[in-house]
Amino acid sequence: MQFLNRIGLILLWLVAPLAAFAAANKNDPYLLVLRGAGNIALVVASLLIVVVLLRRGRWRSIAGKLLVMLWCLPPVLMSTAHLKFELRKRDVLAASAAEARRLGPHFMVGYSSFPEVARLAEQGLIGGVYVTRHNIRGRTVETLRAEIAALQDKRRAAGLPPLVVAADQEGGIVGHLAPPLTKVPALATLAGLAPDEQQAKAEEFGRTHGRELAGLGVNLNLAPVLDLKPPQRRNRLDFHTLIGQRAIATDPAVVSAIASAYVRGLEESGVGATLKHFPGIGRVRTDTHHFSASLDTPVRELEATDWLPFRQVLSHSRSALMVGHVTLTAVDPDRAASHSKRVVDGIIRGTWGYQGMVMTDDLVMGAIYQNDVCKAVVEAINAGVDMLLVAYDGAQFYRVFACALEGSRQNRLDAAMLRASEARLERGLPIQQAQAASGVVRIVERH
């Protein structure tokens, strides 16, 4: 029995610092699984352990006092972290109408709480929402459709433009609304077919996605992937990018043909496409969901290979462009492409002449979030990025928006870049512009 007591004490000493760390960082995206019930359980467990230690007389010794104090830390640290979060949230929600008008259209947020995202939408603090598997898990398509329609109704009632509503339906392993939507194979499965069959099937996949997403009220799909398929296996720490399973092919011409056909199918249904992840992550072995990553290939080589599909599909579609968190070392070795003015304004806007919507990959990814988030937010806006995505953990919106708010109040945001981006966003999604020009009623206005 004495041996078991010693083992228990050793475990308490070992676990106490971990519990304190988790409590202090309760709002970190990596600890999302502990939110809500997990946080409550941690606090209750800490208090119970303190009570048990006191009842057993551990307070009498110096070591015992230290152990009791260690287990008192988690509730205190968690309360402090929660207070910090609430104060930041209050500051964001208290932003003036002028600040909301200036900054809000540039943010797209994932959400779990409808009342919370509805408030952000009504106040103009966001310009778009991202829906994914947790928004539809255990619910019907009709329920999510009604929820999206209700958000758009609130926007109209507030005199604000419709929200961009995005989903991530690539096909294959990335189809976050399937089921209940149709599970479509990855576009990579078409690479071995004859060219005519490739395009027919890809267009059919696009129409299927487009028809079902439009029926939900989604007007932007975060697909297709235009990264070239890597010739070699990625490292074992690649848990989430998995580009080898998502990329269409190694041949840029095949990628362009299949992706173009898929985008045509999407656009026929009234849903915009998003080409990703420029400048290309097929050559990158590091998983940007967790780590910083560099693309060291010369620009001339990228223009002749990896970038061909992006330029080709952009030239004859109305797609948006997603910029990833990879550092393009030949152009800007000091920051990821997603917040590099040399990449966004220099290459995409300048050299390519693209004036459509540019958005970042999720800012809650480790390559950004584990570094200086505020610096990245301000630099992305100043680079000419139109939409900043906060998808995986919507609660991080308050931190990200607070960064933009601080940058605005300190006059660190480029007014000319903001005006140019505002003009692009006011025109709506490129697919919506085309529909308006042809007299077709926009999908979001049907609800």
XYZ file of C-alpha atoms in Angstrom:
447
model
C 0.000 0.000 0.000
C 2.852 2.361 0.870
C 4.435 1.590 -2.507
C 1.192 2.506 -4.323
C 0.980 5.769 -2.346
C 4.499 6.680 -3.450
C 3.662 5.917 -7.086
C 0.562 8.102 -6.748
C 2.585 10.971 -5.297
C 5.169 10.700 -8.089
C 2.383 10.848 -10.679
C 0.885 13.909 -8.996
C 4.259 15.668 -9.118
C 4.682 14.787 -12.793
C 1.151 15.681 -13.891
C 0.845 18.965 -11.952
C 3.096 21.023 -14.321
C 1.264 19.591 -17.339
C -2.107 20.508 -15.835
C -0.849 24.023 -15.075
C 0.474 24.412 -18.633
C -2.831 23.236 -20.136
C -4.768 25.622 -17.898
C -2.588 28.623 -18.753
C -2.920 27.856 -22.471
C -6.585 26.859 -22.482
C -7.278 29.057 -25.520
C -4.499 27.598 -27.663
C -5.752 25.851 -30.850
C -3.775 22.732 -29.947
C -5.889 22.383 -26.805
C -9.205 22.800 -28.610
C -10.271 19.314 -27.526
C -10.106 20.426 -23.870
C -12.482 23.352 -24.348
C -15.784 23.343 -22.500
C -16.203 20.074 -20.639
C -12.447 19.410 -20.698
C -11.668 22.707 -18.976
C -14.329 22.084 -16.327
C -13.005 18.566 -15.727
C -9.451 19.891 -15.296
C -10.537 22.467 -12.717
C -12.714 19.989 -10.799
C -9.933 17.376 -10.804
C -7.401 19.954 -9.551
C -9.658 21.021 -6.679
C -10.420 17.403 -5.720
C -6.711 16.596 -5.641
C -6.091 19.615 -3.395
C -8.866 18.445 -1.029
C -7.482 14.896 -0.912
C -3.925 16.140 -0.246
C -5.139 18.369 2.582
C -7.249 15.588 4.154
C -4.217 13.320 4.132
C -2.122 15.894 5.954
C 0.278 16.656 3.122
C 0.227 20.327 4.114
C 2.424 19.571 7.148
C 5.633 19.103 5.137
C 7.388 21.579 2.863
C 7.175 19.186 -0.100
C 3.483 18.643 0.629
C 2.817 22.386 0.749
C 4.551 22.796 -2.603
C 2.488 19.982 -4.153
C -0.768 21.467 -2.857
C 0.202 24.870 -4.246
C 1.065 23.316 -7.602
C -2.411 21.795 -7.830
C -3.966 25.144 -6.890
C -2.360 26.672 -9.964
C -4.581 25.187 -12.747
C -7.833 26.896 -11.595
C -6.006 30.209 -11.089
C -4.181 30.060 -14.423
C -7.324 28.998 -16.279
C -9.301 31.885 -14.782
C -6.557 34.302 -15.830
C -6.499 32.933 -19.382
C -10.280 33.107 -19.593
C -10.311 36.701 -18.346
C -7.694 37.682 -20.919
C -9.776 36.084 -23.677
C -12.975 37.812 -22.539
C -11.286 41.220 -22.329
C -9.922 40.828 -25.859
C -13.331 39.672 -27.077
C -15.012 42.655 -25.422
C -12.565 45.028 -27.121
C -13.288 43.499 -30.534
C -17.060 43.581 -30.056
C -16.788 47.210 -28.918
C -15.080 48.255 -32.175
C -16.706 51.291 -33.730
C -18.923 51.031 -36.809
C -16.177 52.732 -38.833
C -13.578 50.193 -37.688
C -15.935 47.318 -38.433
C -16.634 48.704 -41.920
C -12.931 49.112 -42.593
C -11.654 45.785 -41.275
C -14.564 43.369 -40.993
C -14.955 42.533 -44.708
C -11.429 41.091 -44.700
C -12.151 38.223 -42.287
C -13.682 34.805 -42.836
C -14.336 32.749 -39.708
C -15.237 29.183 -38.846
C -17.739 28.849 -36.026
C -19.366 26.499 -33.540
C -21.831 28.890 -31.906
C -24.519 30.325 -34.183
C -25.482 33.185 -31.805
C -21.826 34.222 -31.586
C -21.183 34.245 -35.338
C -24.553 35.917 -35.932
C -23.437 38.789 -33.728
C -20.190 39.136 -35.663
C -22.124 39.093 -38.940
C -24.661 41.692 -37.773
C -21.958 44.057 -36.531
C -20.019 43.754 -39.781
C -16.969 42.352 -38.005
C -16.653 39.550 -40.576
C -17.118 39.294 -44.311
C -17.456 35.544 -44.562
C -18.045 32.288 -42.733
C -16.517 28.853 -43.198
C -18.650 25.769 -42.640
C -17.159 22.352 -42.016
C -17.895 18.930 -40.532
C -18.772 20.049 -36.999
C -21.389 22.429 -38.439
C -23.296 19.526 -39.922
C -22.412 16.593 -37.656
C -25.607 15.133 -36.194
C -27.717 17.631 -38.134
C -29.631 17.652 -41.401
C -28.779 19.503 -44.579
C -31.975 21.497 -44.122
C -30.848 22.686 -40.675
C -27.523 24.002 -41.966
C -29.231 25.559 -44.993
C -31.647 27.402 -42.695
C -28.752 28.552 -40.489
C -26.815 29.998 -43.437
C -29.983 31.653 -44.747
C -30.598 33.172 -41.303
C -27.090 34.671 -41.315
C -27.699 36.209 -44.727
C -31.068 37.574 -43.529
C -29.325 39.235 -40.593
C -26.816 40.813 -42.989
C -29.593 42.224 -45.144
C -31.451 43.532 -42.109
C -28.250 45.299 -40.995
C -27.779 46.845 -44.452
C -24.587 44.839 -45.051
C -23.490 42.918 -48.177
C -24.030 39.134 -48.259
C -21.490 36.957 -46.517
C -19.043 34.874 -48.469
C -19.920 31.344 -47.344
C -17.097 28.858 -47.902
C -16.678 25.104 -47.560
C -13.819 22.692 -48.176
C -15.052 20.098 -50.696
C -12.038 18.924 -52.693
C -13.103 15.318 -53.060
C -11.241 12.278 -51.759
C -9.861 12.646 -48.235
C -10.964 16.298 -48.010
C -14.731 16.530 -48.196
C -15.729 18.081 -44.890
C -19.456 18.122 -45.626
C -19.602 14.605 -47.036
C -21.645 12.904 -45.738
C -24.433 14.027 -45.838
C -23.320 15.611 -49.138
C -22.178 13.241 -51.865
C -18.683 11.819 -51.339
C -16.856 12.548 -54.591
C -13.541 10.834 -55.480
C -10.337 12.881 -55.501
C -9.544 14.609 -58.794
C -6.264 12.660 -58.724
C -8.244 9.511 -59.606
C -8.870 11.019 -63.069
C -5.219 11.545 -64.012
C -4.876 8.149 -65.721
C -7.929 8.565 -67.971
C -7.973 9.725 -71.587
C -8.050 13.559 -71.876
C -11.693 13.764 -72.988
C -12.820 11.452 -70.200
C -10.685 13.359 -67.676
C -12.440 16.604 -68.450
C -15.926 15.129 -68.629
C -15.537 13.447 -65.244
C -13.883 16.482 -63.639
C -16.692 18.736 -64.854
C -19.225 16.260 -63.499
C -17.458 16.290 -60.103
C -17.559 20.089 -60.160
C -21.262 20.158 -60.996
C -22.018 17.703 -58.179
C -20.126 19.791 -55.644
C -21.513 23.029 -57.015
C -25.144 21.906 -57.076
C -25.061 20.583 -53.504
C -23.076 23.514 -52.075
C -25.293 26.077 -53.805
C -28.315 24.291 -52.361
C -26.858 24.864 -48.898
C -26.170 28.540 -49.535
C -22.408 28.059 -49.907
C -21.000 30.340 -52.621
C -17.262 29.569 -52.472
C -15.537 26.193 -52.501
C -11.946 26.043 -51.223
C -10.935 23.795 -54.115
C -9.335 22.630 -56.352
C -5.767 21.867 -55.245
C -3.294 22.915 -57.961
C -0.089 21.906 -56.173
C 1.909 19.417 -58.227
C 1.978 15.907 -56.839
C 5.317 15.381 -55.047
C 7.607 12.775 -56.631
C 8.694 11.496 -53.227
C 6.988 10.622 -49.958
C 6.657 13.402 -47.431
C 8.146 13.059 -43.980
C 6.494 11.089 -41.198
C 5.509 14.263 -39.361
C 3.135 15.242 -42.167
C -0.131 14.518 -40.392
C -2.477 16.928 -42.136
C -1.174 18.367 -45.422
C -1.021 14.954 -47.158
C -0.571 16.691 -50.498
C 0.476 13.452 -52.170
C -3.102 12.203 -51.786
C -4.731 15.538 -52.645
C -2.693 16.790 -55.605
C -3.984 15.864 -59.070
C -0.782 14.932 -60.929
C 2.909 15.688 -61.434
C 2.328 17.020 -64.970
C 1.254 20.706 -64.956
C -0.719 20.241 -68.181
C -2.795 17.425 -66.680
C -3.390 19.449 -63.530
C -4.519 22.455 -65.594
C -6.894 20.434 -67.775
C -8.588 18.565 -64.935
C -8.766 21.593 -62.635
C -10.177 23.818 -65.400
C -12.938 21.326 -66.113
C -13.742 20.977 -62.410
C -13.939 24.775 -62.011
C -16.290 24.986 -65.017
C -18.628 22.533 -63.325
C -18.544 24.508 -60.077
C -19.155 27.837 -61.764
C -22.070 26.493 -63.813
C -23.779 25.843 -60.482
C -23.115 29.364 -59.201
C -20.292 28.442 -56.819
C -16.850 30.021 -57.022
C -13.612 28.036 -56.933
C -10.474 28.732 -54.909
C -7.147 27.683 -56.400
C -4.691 26.542 -53.740
C -2.032 26.584 -52.286
C 0.087 29.169 -54.129
C 3.139 29.269 -54.411
C 2.796 25.485 -54.282
C 3.477 22.971 -51.541
C 4.161 19.893 -53.651
C 7.914 20.360 -53.249
C 7.686 21.207 -49.535
C 8.228 18.378 -47.072
C 7.238 20.246 -43.893
C 3.607 20.303 -42.709
C 2.643 23.979 -42.362
C -0.249 22.986 -40.093
C 2.450 22.707 -37.416
C 5.788 24.090 -38.644
C 7.292 26.875 -40.726
C 8.302 25.757 -44.212
C 10.419 27.048 -47.087
C 10.206 26.644 -50.858
C 13.743 27.109 -52.142
C 13.109 26.582 -55.879
C 14.118 29.449 -58.240
C 11.227 31.541 -59.598
C 12.123 30.758 -63.211
C 11.723 27.044 -62.534
C 8.447 27.552 -60.668
C 7.041 29.667 -63.518
C 7.788 26.834 -65.932
C 6.301 24.103 -63.741
C 4.392 24.568 -60.476
C 2.835 27.914 -61.375
C 1.584 26.946 -64.838
C -1.711 25.481 -63.543
C -2.396 28.588 -61.416
C -1.864 30.973 -64.327
C -3.713 28.756 -66.777
C -6.844 28.272 -64.655
C -6.914 31.911 -63.498
C -6.755 33.085 -67.119
C -10.086 31.516 -68.084
C -12.073 31.210 -64.858
C -13.439 33.427 -62.108
C -11.560 31.723 -59.309
C -10.229 33.112 -56.048
C -6.621 32.347 -55.098
C -5.459 30.971 -51.751
C -1.896 31.744 -50.672
C -0.219 29.249 -48.366
C 2.138 29.738 -45.422
C 5.264 28.664 -47.282
C 8.245 31.012 -47.443
C 9.248 31.601 -51.065
C 12.925 32.147 -50.308
C 13.925 33.422 -53.762
C 11.417 36.297 -53.450
C 10.979 37.004 -49.734
C 13.082 34.889 -47.361
C 11.826 36.704 -44.257
C 8.099 35.846 -44.252
C 5.581 33.336 -45.530
C 4.000 34.023 -48.935
C 0.601 34.530 -47.272
C 1.747 37.848 -45.805
C 4.489 38.841 -48.239
C 3.957 42.026 -50.254
C 6.648 40.907 -52.689
C 4.641 37.763 -53.424
C 1.046 39.039 -53.319
C 1.433 42.558 -54.691
C 4.637 41.913 -56.627
C 3.950 38.592 -58.352
C 0.203 37.902 -58.161
C -1.066 41.459 -58.656
C 1.922 42.954 -60.511
C 3.533 40.331 -62.752
C 0.374 38.261 -63.286
C -2.091 41.140 -63.270
C -4.617 39.162 -61.211
C -7.203 41.439 -59.596
C -9.555 38.833 -58.129
C -9.890 37.727 -54.519
C -6.722 36.604 -52.744
C -7.134 34.879 -49.399
C -4.770 33.341 -46.878
C -4.741 29.738 -45.813
C -5.981 29.243 -42.254
C -4.150 31.605 -39.890
C -4.627 29.072 -37.093
C -1.968 26.852 -38.692
C 1.288 26.468 -36.779
C 3.430 28.164 -39.436
C 1.641 31.424 -38.560
C 0.062 30.924 -35.159
C 3.215 29.718 -33.419
C 5.050 32.831 -34.608
C 4.081 36.516 -34.559
C 0.381 36.427 -35.485
C -0.100 40.197 -35.264
C 2.835 40.853 -37.573
C 1.424 38.380 -40.098
C -2.076 39.925 -39.975
C -0.843 43.481 -40.537
C 1.576 42.408 -43.269
C -1.106 40.337 -45.054
C -3.464 43.331 -45.216
C -0.633 45.606 -46.361
C 0.363 43.050 -48.999
C -3.063 43.283 -50.639
C -4.633 40.089 -49.297
C -8.428 40.477 -49.430
C -9.618 37.810 -47.014
C -7.907 36.405 -43.907
C -9.151 32.938 -43.008
C -9.618 31.782 -39.401
C -11.083 28.324 -39.926
C -9.991 25.527 -37.588
C -10.592 27.366 -34.312
C -13.049 30.213 -34.753
C -12.372 31.505 -31.236
C -8.990 32.726 -32.494
C -10.860 35.311 -34.555
C -10.820 37.672 -31.571
C -7.042 37.493 -31.318
C -6.553 37.909 -35.069
C -9.050 40.762 -35.386
C -7.528 42.461 -32.330
C -4.211 42.460 -34.220
C -5.810 44.250 -37.174
C -7.609 46.626 -34.815
C -4.356 47.522 -33.068
C -2.611 47.975 -36.410
C -5.387 50.293 -37.590
C -5.362 52.361 -34.394
C -1.582 52.726 -34.629
C -1.764 53.737 -38.327
C 0.283 50.716 -39.396
C -2.178 49.618 -42.094
C -1.596 50.731 -45.691
C -4.621 52.907 -46.556
C -4.117 52.521 -50.313
C -3.975 48.722 -50.061
C -7.096 48.674 -47.891
C -9.007 50.843 -50.374
C -7.993 48.649 -53.313
C -8.995 45.517 -51.425
C -12.264 47.115 -50.330
C -13.097 47.856 -53.970
C -12.429 44.240 -54.951
C -14.593 42.930 -52.105
C -17.424 45.358 -52.862
C -17.646 43.908 -56.359
C -18.368 40.546 -54.706
C -16.976 37.164 -55.652
C -15.904 36.968 -59.325
C -18.612 34.363 -59.933
C -21.202 36.739 -58.455
C -19.983 39.541 -60.727
C -20.463 37.304 -63.743
C -23.942 36.297 -62.609
C -24.928 39.914 -62.007
C -23.681 40.890 -65.464
C -25.731 38.119 -67.088
C -28.846 38.838 -65.024
C -28.615 35.649 -62.981
C -29.794 35.987 -59.379
C -27.034 35.294 -56.890
C -27.316 32.140 -54.856
C -27.182 33.936 -51.515
C -30.147 36.100 -52.470
C -32.468 33.142 -52.855
C -32.708 32.658 -49.111
